[in-house]
Coordinates of C-alpha atoms in Angstrom, one line a residue:
X12 CA 0.0 0.0 0.0
X13 CA 2.8 2.4 0.7
X14 CA 3.9 2.1 -2.9
X15 CA 0.4 2.9 -4.1
X16 CA 0.0 5.9 -1.9
X17 CA 3.0 7.5 -3.5
X18 CA 1.7 7.0 -7.0
X19 CA 1.3 10.8 -7.7
X20 CA 4.9 11.3 -6.7
X21 CA 6.3 8.6 -9.0
X22 CA 4.1 9.7 -11.9
X23 CA 5.5 13.2 -11.4
X24 CA 9.0 11.8 -11.5
X25 CA 8.3 10.1 -14.8
X26 CA 6.9 13.4 -16.2
X27 CA 10.0 15.2 -15.0
X28 CA 12.1 12.7 -17.0
X29 CA 10.3 13.6 -20.2
X30 CA 10.5 17.4 -19.5
X31 CA 14.2 17.2 -18.7
X32 CA 15.1 15.9 -22.2
X33 CA 12.7 18.2 -24.1
X34 CA 10.2 17.2 -26.8
X35 CA 11.2 14.4 -29.1
X36 CA 11.7 15.1 -32.8
X37 CA 8.3 15.5 -34.3
X38 CA 9.4 15.2 -37.9
X39 CA 10.1 11.4 -37.8
X40 CA 9.8 9.4 -34.6
X41 CA 10.3 6.0 -36.3
X42 CA 12.5 3.7 -34.2
X43 CA 14.0 0.4 -35.4
X44 CA 15.3 -2.1 -32.9
X45 CA 16.7 -5.6 -32.8
X46 CA 14.7 -8.2 -30.8
X47 CA 15.7 -11.7 -29.6
X48 CA 12.9 -14.2 -29.0
X49 CA 13.9 -17.5 -27.2
X50 CA 11.7 -20.6 -27.1
X51 CA 14.2 -23.4 -26.9
X52 CA 17.9 -24.0 -27.1
X53 CA 18.4 -21.2 -29.6
X54 CA 17.1 -17.7 -30.2
X55 CA 15.5 -16.0 -33.2
X56 CA 16.6 -12.5 -34.3
X57 CA 14.0 -10.0 -35.4
X58 CA 14.0 -6.5 -36.6
X59 CA 11.1 -4.4 -35.3
X60 CA 9.7 -1.0 -36.2
X61 CA 8.2 1.3 -33.6
X62 CA 5.9 3.1 -32.7
X63 CA 3.6 1.2 -35.0
X64 CA 4.8 -2.4 -34.3
X65 CA 6.0 -4.3 -37.3
X66 CA 8.5 -7.2 -37.2
X67 CA 10.7 -8.9 -39.7
X68 CA 12.6 -12.2 -39.0
X69 CA 16.3 -11.9 -39.6
X70 CA 17.4 -15.4 -38.8
X71 CA 18.2 -18.0 -36.2
X72 CA 21.1 -17.5 -33.8
X73 CA 23.4 -20.5 -32.9
X74 CA 22.9 -20.0 -29.1
X75 CA 20.4 -18.8 -26.6
X76 CA 21.0 -15.1 -26.1
X77 CA 20.0 -12.4 -23.7
X78 CA 21.1 -9.0 -22.2
X79 CA 21.0 -7.3 -25.6
X80 CA 22.4 -3.8 -25.7
X81 CA 23.0 -1.5 -28.7
X82 CA 25.9 1.0 -29.3
X83 CA 24.8 3.7 -31.6
X84 CA 28.3 5.0 -31.9
X85 CA 29.6 1.6 -33.1
X86 CA 26.5 0.5 -35.0
X87 CA 26.7 -2.9 -33.2
X88 CA 24.5 -4.7 -30.7
X89 CA 26.1 -6.9 -28.0
X90 CA 24.5 -9.9 -26.3
X91 CA 25.5 -12.7 -23.9
X92 CA 25.4 -16.2 -25.5
X93 CA 24.8 -19.1 -23.1
X94 CA 26.0 -22.8 -23.3
X95 CA 29.7 -22.4 -23.0
X96 CA 31.9 -24.1 -20.5
X97 CA 33.9 -20.9 -19.7
X98 CA 30.8 -18.8 -19.1
X99 CA 28.8 -16.4 -21.2
X100 CA 30.4 -15.2 -24.5
X101 CA 30.1 -11.7 -25.9
X102 CA 28.3 -11.8 -29.3
X103 CA 28.3 -8.9 -31.7
X104 CA 25.2 -8.5 -33.9
X105 CA 24.1 -6.5 -36.9
X106 CA 21.1 -7.2 -39.1
X107 CA 23.1 -7.7 -42.3
X108 CA 26.0 -9.7 -40.8
X109 CA 26.4 -13.1 -39.1
X110 CA 26.9 -13.0 -35.3
X111 CA 30.5 -12.6 -34.1
X112 CA 31.7 -14.6 -31.1
X113 CA 34.2 -12.2 -29.3
X114 CA 35.0 -14.6 -26.5
X115 CA 34.0 -14.9 -22.8
X116 CA 33.3 -12.0 -20.4
X117 CA 36.4 -11.5 -18.3
X118 CA 36.3 -10.8 -14.6
X119 CA 37.7 -7.4 -13.6
X120 CA 40.2 -8.5 -11.0
X121 CA 43.2 -10.6 -11.6
X122 CA 42.6 -12.8 -8.6
X123 CA 39.1 -13.8 -9.9
X124 CA 39.5 -15.4 -13.3
X125 CA 36.0 -16.9 -13.2
X126 CA 33.3 -15.5 -15.3
X127 CA 30.7 -13.7 -13.2
X128 CA 28.1 -13.7 -16.0
X129 CA 26.4 -16.9 -17.3
X130 CA 22.6 -16.4 -17.4
X131 CA 21.8 -12.7 -17.5
X132 CA 18.3 -11.4 -17.8
X133 CA 18.7 -7.7 -18.9
X134 CA 21.2 -5.5 -20.7
X135 CA 21.7 -2.0 -22.1
X136 CA 24.6 0.2 -23.3
X137 CA 25.4 3.7 -22.4
X138 CA 28.6 5.1 -24.1
X139 CA 31.2 2.3 -23.8
X140 CA 29.6 0.7 -20.8
X141 CA 27.4 -2.3 -21.1
X142 CA 25.1 -2.8 -18.0
X143 CA 24.3 -6.5 -17.6
X144 CA 21.9 -7.7 -14.9
X145 CA 22.2 -11.2 -13.5
X146 CA 20.3 -12.2 -10.3
X147 CA 20.7 -9.2 -7.9
X148 CA 23.9 -7.8 -9.4
X149 CA 24.4 -5.1 -12.0
X150 CA 27.7 -5.5 -13.8
X151 CA 29.4 -2.8 -15.9
X152 CA 31.3 -4.4 -18.9
X153 CA 33.7 -2.4 -21.1
X154 CA 32.7 -2.6 -24.8
X155 CA 35.3 -0.2 -26.2
X156 CA 37.0 -2.2 -28.9
X157 CA 40.2 -0.1 -28.6
X158 CA 40.4 -0.6 -24.9
X159 CA 42.8 -3.0 -23.2
X160 CA 39.9 -4.0 -20.9
X161 CA 37.5 -4.8 -23.7
X162 CA 34.9 -7.5 -22.5
X163 CA 36.1 -7.0 -18.9
X164 CA 33.8 -6.4 -15.9
X165 CA 34.8 -3.1 -14.6
X166 CA 32.4 -2.8 -11.6
X167 CA 29.5 -4.6 -10.0
X168 CA 26.8 -3.3 -7.7
X169 CA 24.1 -5.2 -5.7
X170 CA 20.5 -4.1 -6.2
X171 CA 18.7 -2.3 -3.5
X172 CA 15.0 -2.8 -4.2
X173 CA 12.7 -0.3 -2.6
X174 CA 9.0 -1.1 -2.4
X175 CA 9.9 -4.5 -3.9
X176 CA 11.2 -7.0 -4.7
X177 CA 10.8 -6.6 -8.4
X178 CA 11.4 -9.2 -11.1
X179 CA 13.3 -7.2 -13.7
X180 CA 13.6 -8.9 -17.1
X181 CA 14.9 -6.1 -19.2
X182 CA 15.6 -2.3 -19.1
X183 CA 16.9 0.5 -21.4
X184 CA 18.9 3.6 -20.7
X185 CA 16.7 6.7 -20.4
X186 CA 17.7 10.2 -21.5
X187 CA 18.7 11.0 -17.9
X188 CA 21.2 8.1 -17.8
X189 CA 19.1 5.9 -15.5
X190 CA 17.8 2.5 -16.4
X191 CA 14.0 1.9 -16.9
X192 CA 12.0 -1.3 -17.3
X193 CA 8.7 -2.9 -16.5
X194 CA 8.9 -5.4 -13.6
X195 CA 6.5 -7.7 -11.9
X196 CA 6.1 -6.8 -8.2
X197 CA 5.4 -8.9 -5.1
X198 CA 1.8 -7.8 -5.2
X199 CA 1.3 -9.1 -8.7
X200 CA 0.9 -5.6 -10.3
X201 CA 3.5 -4.7 -12.8
X202 CA 5.2 -1.3 -12.6
X203 CA 7.6 0.9 -14.5
X204 CA 10.8 0.9 -12.4
X205 CA 13.9 3.0 -12.4
X206 CA 17.3 1.6 -11.5
X207 CA 20.3 3.8 -10.6
X208 CA 23.2 2.2 -12.3
X209 CA 25.7 3.7 -9.9
X210 CA 24.0 2.8 -6.6
X211 CA 21.8 -0.1 -7.5
X212 CA 18.7 1.5 -6.1
X213 CA 15.5 0.3 -7.7
X214 CA 12.2 2.1 -7.2
X215 CA 8.8 2.1 -8.9
X216 CA 7.9 5.1 -11.2
X217 CA 4.3 4.3 -12.2
X218 CA 2.1 1.3 -11.5
X219 CA 0.4 -0.4 -14.4
X220 CA -2.7 -2.3 -13.2
X221 CA -3.8 -2.8 -16.8
X222 CA -1.0 -5.3 -17.5
X223 CA -1.2 -9.0 -16.8
X224 CA 1.1 -10.6 -14.2
X225 CA 3.9 -11.7 -16.5
X226 CA 7.6 -11.2 -17.1
X227 CA 8.3 -8.3 -19.4
X228 CA 11.3 -8.2 -21.7
X229 CA 12.3 -6.4 -24.9
X230 CA 12.3 -3.0 -23.4
X231 CA 13.1 -0.1 -25.7
X232 CA 12.7 3.6 -25.1
X233 CA 11.6 5.1 -28.4
X234 CA 12.3 8.5 -30.0
X235 CA 9.0 9.6 -28.5
X236 CA 10.3 8.8 -25.0
X237 CA 7.7 6.1 -24.6
X238 CA 8.5 2.7 -23.2
X239 CA 7.9 -0.4 -25.4
X240 CA 7.7 -3.8 -23.8
X241 CA 6.8 -7.4 -24.6
X242 CA 5.0 -9.8 -22.3
X243 CA 7.1 -13.0 -22.7
X244 CA 4.5 -15.6 -21.8
X245 CA 1.3 -14.0 -23.1
X246 CA 3.0 -12.3 -26.2
X247 CA 1.4 -8.9 -25.9
X248 CA 3.4 -5.8 -27.2
X249 CA 2.7 -2.6 -25.3
X250 CA 3.5 1.1 -25.3
X251 CA 3.7 3.0 -22.0
X252 CA 3.7 6.8 -22.4
X253 CA 5.5 9.1 -20.0
X254 CA 2.3 9.7 -18.2
X255 CA 1.6 6.0 -17.7
X256 CA -1.0 5.5 -20.4
X257 CA -1.0 2.0 -21.7
X258 CA -1.7 0.9 -25.2
X259 CA -1.5 -2.6 -26.7
X260 CA 0.1 -2.6 -30.2
X261 CA 0.3 -6.2 -31.2
X262 CA 0.5 -9.8 -30.1
X263 CA 3.3 -12.3 -30.9
X264 CA 3.6 -16.0 -30.0
X265 CA 4.6 -16.6 -26.4
X266 CA 8.3 -17.3 -25.5
X267 CA 10.4 -18.2 -22.5
X268 CA 12.4 -14.9 -22.7
X269 CA 12.9 -11.9 -25.0
X270 CA 15.2 -9.0 -25.2
X271 CA 15.5 -5.9 -27.5
X272 CA 17.9 -3.0 -28.1
X273 CA 17.6 0.2 -30.1
X274 CA 17.0 2.6 -31.6
X275 CA 19.2 1.5 -34.5
X276 CA 21.4 4.2 -36.2
X277 CA 19.6 5.4 -39.3
X278 CA 21.3 5.3 -42.6
X279 CA 21.2 8.8 -44.2
X280 CA 19.0 8.8 -47.3
X281 CA 20.9 9.1 -50.6
X282 CA 21.4 12.6 -52.0
X283 CA 18.8 13.5 -54.4
X284 CA 20.0 13.8 -58.0
X285 CA 20.9 17.3 -59.1
X286 CA 18.1 19.0 -61.0
X287 CA 18.6 19.3 -64.7
X288 CA 19.8 22.7 -65.9
X289 CA 17.1 25.1 -66.7
X290 CA 16.3 25.4 -70.4
X291 CA 17.6 28.6 -72.0
X292 CA 15.1 31.4 -72.0
X293 CA 13.8 32.0 -75.6
X294 CA 13.0 35.6 -76.2
X295 CA 10.7 36.1 -79.2
X296 CA 12.2 38.5 -81.7
X297 CA 10.8 42.0 -81.6
X298 CA 9.1 43.0 -84.8
X299 CA 9.8 46.6 -85.7
X300 CA 7.4 48.2 -88.1
X301 CA 9.2 49.3 -91.3
X302 CA 9.8 53.0 -91.4
X303 CA 9.0 54.8 -94.7
X304 CA 11.8 57.1 -95.7
X305 CA 11.0 59.6 -98.5
X306 CA 13.0 58.9 -101.5
X307 CA 15.5 61.6 -102.5
X308 CA 16.1 62.1 -106.2
X309 CA 19.6 61.2 -107.2
X310 CA 21.9 64.1 -107.5
X311 CA 23.7 64.2 -110.8
X312 CA 27.4 64.9 -110.3
X313 CA 29.2 66.1 -113.4
X314 CA 32.2 64.0 -114.3
X315 CA 35.5 65.3 -113.3
X316 CA 37.5 66.9 -116.2
X317 CA 40.4 64.9 -117.3
X318 CA 43.8 66.3 -116.1
X319 CA 45.5 68.5 -118.7
X320 CA 49.0 67.7 -119.8
X321 CA 51.5 70.2 -118.6
X322 CA 53.7 71.7 -121.3
X323 CA 57.1 70.2 -121.5
X324 CA 59.8 72.3 -119.9
X325 CA 62.8 70.6 -121.5
X326 CA 63.1 73.0 -124.5
X327 CA 62.3 76.7 -124.7
X328 CA 59.9 78.0 -127.3
X329 CA 61.7 79.1 -130.6
X330 CA 62.4 82.8 -130.9
X331 CA 61.4 84.9 -133.9
X332 CA 64.6 87.1 -133.8
X333 CA 66.5 87.2 -137.2
X334 CA 70.0 85.7 -137.3
X335 CA 72.9 88.3 -137.4
X336 CA 75.1 88.4 -140.5
X337 CA 78.1 87.2 -138.6
X338 CA 77.2 85.4 -135.5
X339 CA 79.8 85.6 -132.8
X340 CA 81.3 82.5 -131.3
X341 CA 78.8 80.7 -129.2
X342 CA 79.3 81.1 -125.5
X343 CA 80.9 78.3 -123.6
X344 CA 78.4 75.6 -122.9
X345 CA 77.2 75.6 -119.3
X346 CA 77.2 72.3 -117.6
X347 CA 73.8 71.4 -116.4
X348 CA 73.8 69.9 -113.0
X349 CA 73.4 66.2 -113.0
X350 CA 70.1 64.9 -111.9
X351 CA 69.9 64.0 -108.3
X352 CA 69.1 60.3 -108.0
X353 CA 65.8 59.7 -106.6
X354 CA 65.7 58.7 -102.9
X355 CA 63.1 56.4 -101.6
X356 CA 60.6 58.0 -99.2
X357 CA 57.6 56.6 -97.3
X358 CA 55.2 58.2 -99.8
X359 CA 55.8 57.9 -103.6
X360 CA 56.0 61.4 -105.3
X361 CA 53.2 62.3 -107.6
X362 CA 54.1 61.8 -111.3
X363 CA 52.0 64.8 -112.3
X364 CA 53.7 68.2 -112.2
X365 CA 51.7 71.0 -110.9
X366 CA 50.5 73.1 -113.8
X367 CA 51.2 76.5 -112.1
X368 CA 54.8 75.4 -111.2
X369 CA 55.4 74.2 -114.8
X370 CA 54.2 77.6 -116.3
X371 CA 56.4 79.6 -113.9
X372 CA 59.5 77.7 -115.1
X373 CA 58.8 78.3 -118.8
X374 CA 58.5 82.1 -118.3
X375 CA 61.9 82.2 -116.5
X376 CA 63.6 80.4 -119.5
X377 CA 62.0 82.8 -121.9
X378 CA 63.4 85.8 -120.0
X379 CA 66.9 84.2 -119.9
X380 CA 66.7 83.6 -123.7
X381 CA 65.7 87.2 -124.4
X382 CA 68.5 88.5 -122.2
X383 CA 71.0 86.4 -124.1
X384 CA 69.7 87.6 -127.4
X385 CA 70.0 91.3 -126.3
X386 CA 73.6 90.6 -125.3
X387 CA 74.4 89.0 -128.6
X388 CA 72.9 91.9 -130.6
X389 CA 74.7 94.4 -128.4
X390 CA 78.0 92.6 -128.9
X391 CA 77.5 92.5 -132.7
X392 CA 76.9 96.3 -132.8
X393 CA 79.9 97.0 -130.8
X394 CA 82.0 94.8 -133.0
X395 CA 80.8 96.6 -136.2
X396 CA 81.6 100.0 -134.7
X397 CA 85.1 99.0 -133.9
X398 CA 85.6 97.7 -137.4
X399 CA 84.6 101.0 -139.0
X400 CA 87.2 102.8 -137.1

């Protein structure tokens, strides 16, 4: 009765757990987990999907297994396989791979080579520590593959059951780091219980009178912070919300024991293909109306006159002066300067001589010829005068 009178307090504690971690992701709360169902000398491995329960059989395991825990960082689940002469063996599981036997669990002290774990009932992993429950002892096993104490029991604590005893058949690690499960109590009423992994203290959180007296395994805390459990003998699969509301999801065949671990690490979806390049934008051509330009009558341009040939300046025009009776001796011929050889220049000289320059040269030659004639006439007259004397 003392446990029932404190129901409001333990329900409040369960609600505080949910509030401490904040709301779960609302976009996608799908949780996949591995489940082991045992009915005989071997166990069957299943993959289940929550919150809407769906299961897929993966295959048969070579041994009876229990105490399943999942490491999201490693992507591996660990379980204890029974039936070995040297105690329970650590088995590593993945849905797509065969189970790996990693060897027996090793006692933590050098003076105790015996294996302290043979028939566990519950297991869960937080970080690199695997918490395994057998009888009334909670053992912490190292599951760091790079550690020198891999598979070693690092510590053990005895349970302190308050308001119990409780028959704990499985648990999972809550967001607050404590262990939660559904256990059968001495009064026959199941309850959600909380186990402190450091001190071993076990106490009820919320009573579940709607559940049948049974052993409850396959505990998984989903992404919605709800507790999912399976009744081993009756086969019912249930969801327990943080407020203690109970809902039956499915029913599976009964079994002697079961265990589960999750949520499995999700494989990121493949990248969507890159969108095709946008087609080039086609701009319709702009139609410009034709402009009417008034036609202008063609202007008649008179043809350019042909260039006139300049008079030759090589010889002077003949003079009409009469020849003297006795012409004097002709003057000494004057050497004409030799022609300067042409030099090349960037621009070729024009072959046509300017008409004005050509005329100016002819007039000068005529004056020189007239002056020469006057000198000759004057010289002749002077010579005749001297002859008369």
